[in-house]
Amino acid sequence: MNKTVMTAIAGLSLTAGLLASAGGPAGAQAGTAGPAATAAPKPPKGARAVVRVSPNPTTRRGQEVTITGHCGGGEGLKAVLAGLDRKHPVLRNVRIIQDDPKGFVAKATLAPGIGNGVGPVFVDCGGEAGVTLLVTHV
């Protein structure tokens, strides 16, 4: 994995760990209400890209999916990686349609040998990375 993706994984893991150890939003524990009390913490530098996959969940092998989002300050969409094992990718034929850092679009097809489950979809935006989960019901 490249350094940007590793940084994103570490940052997201740290954020998830902090939220889990706190037991929920700080405002909920302190008894305060309002938008500022329930706002999610800002992700760390290197993990600020936002990514979405549609449709999610997917329902058939070979189905085309659309990957959209923004680069959160990064240079523009450089790559889309799906799964943790390069020998058995979740997505194939990944095509970057628009690499604009303020709103990117990519298309890909679900691998023919994929089964039911959940897998990560990472984006590399040249300095910022993002991750989401893709659910498969095939």
GROMACS .gro file of C-alpha atoms in nm:
model
  138
    1MET     CA    1   0.000   0.000   0.000
    2ASN     CA    2   0.123   0.350  -0.062
    3LYS     CA    3   0.199   0.602   0.212
    4THR     CA    4  -0.119   0.807   0.157
    5VAL     CA    5  -0.349   0.506   0.199
    6MET     CA    6  -0.155   0.389   0.505
    7THR     CA    7  -0.188   0.738   0.656
    8ALA     CA    8  -0.563   0.736   0.587
    9ILE     CA    9  -0.605   0.396   0.750
   10ALA     CA   10  -0.409   0.507   1.055
   11GLY     CA   11  -0.603   0.832   1.083
   12LEU     CA   12  -0.940   0.664   1.048
   13SER     CA   13  -0.841   0.396   1.300
   14LEU     CA   14  -0.731   0.665   1.545
   15THR     CA   15  -1.057   0.856   1.500
   16ALA     CA   16  -1.263   0.539   1.549
   17GLY     CA   17  -1.062   0.449   1.857
   18LEU     CA   18  -1.107   0.792   2.010
   19LEU     CA   19  -1.482   0.781   1.951
   20ALA     CA   20  -1.511   0.430   2.092
   21SER     CA   21  -1.306   0.507   2.403
   22ALA     CA   22  -1.511   0.820   2.468
   23GLY     CA   23  -1.832   0.620   2.446
   24GLY     CA   24  -1.995   0.863   2.205
   25PRO     CA   25  -1.995   1.233   2.127
   26ALA     CA   26  -1.855   1.455   2.400
   27GLY     CA   27  -2.167   1.673   2.399
   28ALA     CA   28  -2.385   1.372   2.472
   29GLN     CA   29  -2.178   1.287   2.780
   30ALA     CA   30  -2.166   1.641   2.913
   31GLY     CA   31  -2.540   1.683   2.874
   32THR     CA   32  -2.514   1.966   2.621
   33ALA     CA   33  -2.719   1.980   2.306
   34GLY     CA   34  -2.687   2.147   1.969
   35PRO     CA   35  -2.500   2.103   1.644
   36ALA     CA   36  -2.155   2.184   1.786
   37ALA     CA   37  -2.192   1.922   2.058
   38THR     CA   38  -2.265   1.637   1.816
   39ALA     CA   39  -2.031   1.737   1.529
   40ALA     CA   40  -1.782   1.469   1.428
   41PRO     CA   41  -1.416   1.546   1.495
   42LYS     CA   42  -1.217   1.671   1.196
   43PRO     CA   43  -1.013   1.389   1.040
   44PRO     CA   44  -0.634   1.415   1.064
   45LYS     CA   45  -0.423   1.558   0.780
   46GLY     CA   46  -0.382   1.292   0.514
   47ALA     CA   47  -0.728   1.139   0.573
   48ARG     CA   48  -0.963   1.417   0.466
   49ALA     CA   49  -1.091   1.293   0.130
   50VAL     CA   50  -1.457   1.189   0.125
   51VAL     CA   51  -1.570   0.892  -0.083
   52ARG     CA   52  -1.909   0.735  -0.161
   53VAL     CA   53  -2.001   0.429  -0.370
   54SER     CA   54  -2.335   0.391  -0.544
   55PRO     CA   55  -2.523   0.164  -0.551
   56ASN     CA   56  -2.431   0.042  -0.207
   57PRO     CA   57  -2.509  -0.235  -0.133
   58THR     CA   58  -2.444  -0.399  -0.468
   59THR     CA   59  -2.661  -0.693  -0.573
   60ARG     CA   60  -2.491  -0.872  -0.864
   61ARG     CA   61  -2.145  -0.967  -0.983
   62GLY     CA   62  -2.020  -0.748  -1.268
   63GLN     CA   63  -2.248  -0.462  -1.161
   64GLU     CA   64  -2.116  -0.114  -1.244
   65VAL     CA   65  -2.067   0.117  -0.949
   66THR     CA   66  -1.997   0.489  -0.934
   67ILE     CA   67  -1.737   0.626  -0.694
   68THR     CA   68  -1.784   0.996  -0.605
   69GLY     CA   69  -1.656   1.240  -0.347
   70HIS     CA   70  -1.412   1.525  -0.291
   71CYS     CA   71  -1.043   1.541  -0.206
   72GLY     CA   72  -1.060   1.746   0.116
   73GLY     CA   73  -0.764   1.962   0.016
   74GLY     CA   74  -0.580   1.700  -0.189
   75GLU     CA   75  -0.458   1.752  -0.547
   76GLY     CA   76  -0.721   1.547  -0.729
   77LEU     CA   77  -0.822   1.182  -0.766
   78LYS     CA   78  -0.514   0.972  -0.846
   79ALA     CA   79  -0.634   0.616  -0.776
   80VAL     CA   80  -0.920   0.401  -0.646
   81LEU     CA   81  -0.836   0.077  -0.462
   82ALA     CA   82  -1.091  -0.173  -0.338
   83GLY     CA   83  -1.024  -0.456  -0.095
   84LEU     CA   84  -0.711  -0.537   0.100
   85ASP     CA   85  -0.573  -0.808  -0.128
   86ARG     CA   86  -0.437  -0.699  -0.469
   87LYS     CA   87  -0.464  -1.057  -0.597
   88HIS     CA   88  -0.842  -1.058  -0.541
   89PRO     CA   89  -0.970  -0.703  -0.600
   90VAL     CA   90  -1.331  -0.616  -0.517
   91LEU     CA   91  -1.357  -0.375  -0.811
   92ARG     CA   92  -1.224  -0.421  -1.164
   93ASN     CA   93  -1.190  -0.194  -1.466
   94VAL     CA   94  -1.163   0.120  -1.251
   95ARG     CA   95  -1.192   0.430  -1.471
   96ILE     CA   96  -1.142   0.785  -1.345
   97ILE     CA   97  -1.402   0.995  -1.525
   98GLN     CA   98  -1.339   1.328  -1.349
   99ASP     CA   99  -1.038   1.389  -1.123
  100ASP     CA  100  -1.146   1.735  -0.994
  101PRO     CA  101  -1.045   1.770  -0.625
  102LYS     CA  102  -1.374   1.949  -0.547
  103GLY     CA  103  -1.584   1.667  -0.692
  104PHE     CA  104  -1.443   1.351  -0.849
  105VAL     CA  105  -1.619   1.066  -1.034
  106ALA     CA  106  -1.492   0.717  -1.116
  107LYS     CA  107  -1.664   0.405  -1.248
  108ALA     CA  108  -1.579   0.038  -1.187
  109THR     CA  109  -1.736  -0.306  -1.203
  110LEU     CA  110  -1.782  -0.552  -0.920
  111ALA     CA  111  -1.544  -0.848  -0.954
  112PRO     CA  112  -1.704  -1.165  -1.096
  113GLY     CA  113  -1.584  -1.389  -0.810
  114ILE     CA  114  -1.705  -1.166  -0.528
  115GLY     CA  115  -1.941  -1.301  -0.263
  116ASN     CA  116  -2.154  -1.155   0.015
  117GLY     CA  117  -1.966  -0.927   0.250
  118VAL     CA  118  -1.815  -0.589   0.322
  119GLY     CA  119  -1.494  -0.445   0.184
  120PRO     CA  120  -1.311  -0.112   0.190
  121VAL     CA  121  -1.290   0.127  -0.105
  122PHE     CA  122  -0.994   0.366  -0.078
  123VAL     CA  123  -0.927   0.682  -0.279
  124ASP     CA  124  -0.588   0.848  -0.318
  125CYS     CA  125  -0.618   1.221  -0.380
  126GLY     CA  126  -0.250   1.311  -0.384
  127GLY     CA  127  -0.193   1.418  -0.026
  128GLU     CA  128  -0.532   1.320   0.116
  129ALA     CA  129  -0.700   0.980   0.123
  130GLY     CA  130  -1.046   0.852   0.206
  131VAL     CA  131  -1.219   0.522   0.266
  132THR     CA  132  -1.574   0.389   0.271
  133LEU     CA  133  -1.724   0.041   0.293
  134LEU     CA  134  -1.889  -0.138   0.003
  135VAL     CA  135  -2.150  -0.399   0.097
  136THR     CA  136  -2.213  -0.687  -0.144
  137HIS     CA  137  -2.530  -0.898  -0.148
  138VAL     CA  138  -2.484  -1.124  -0.451
   0.00000   0.00000   0.00000
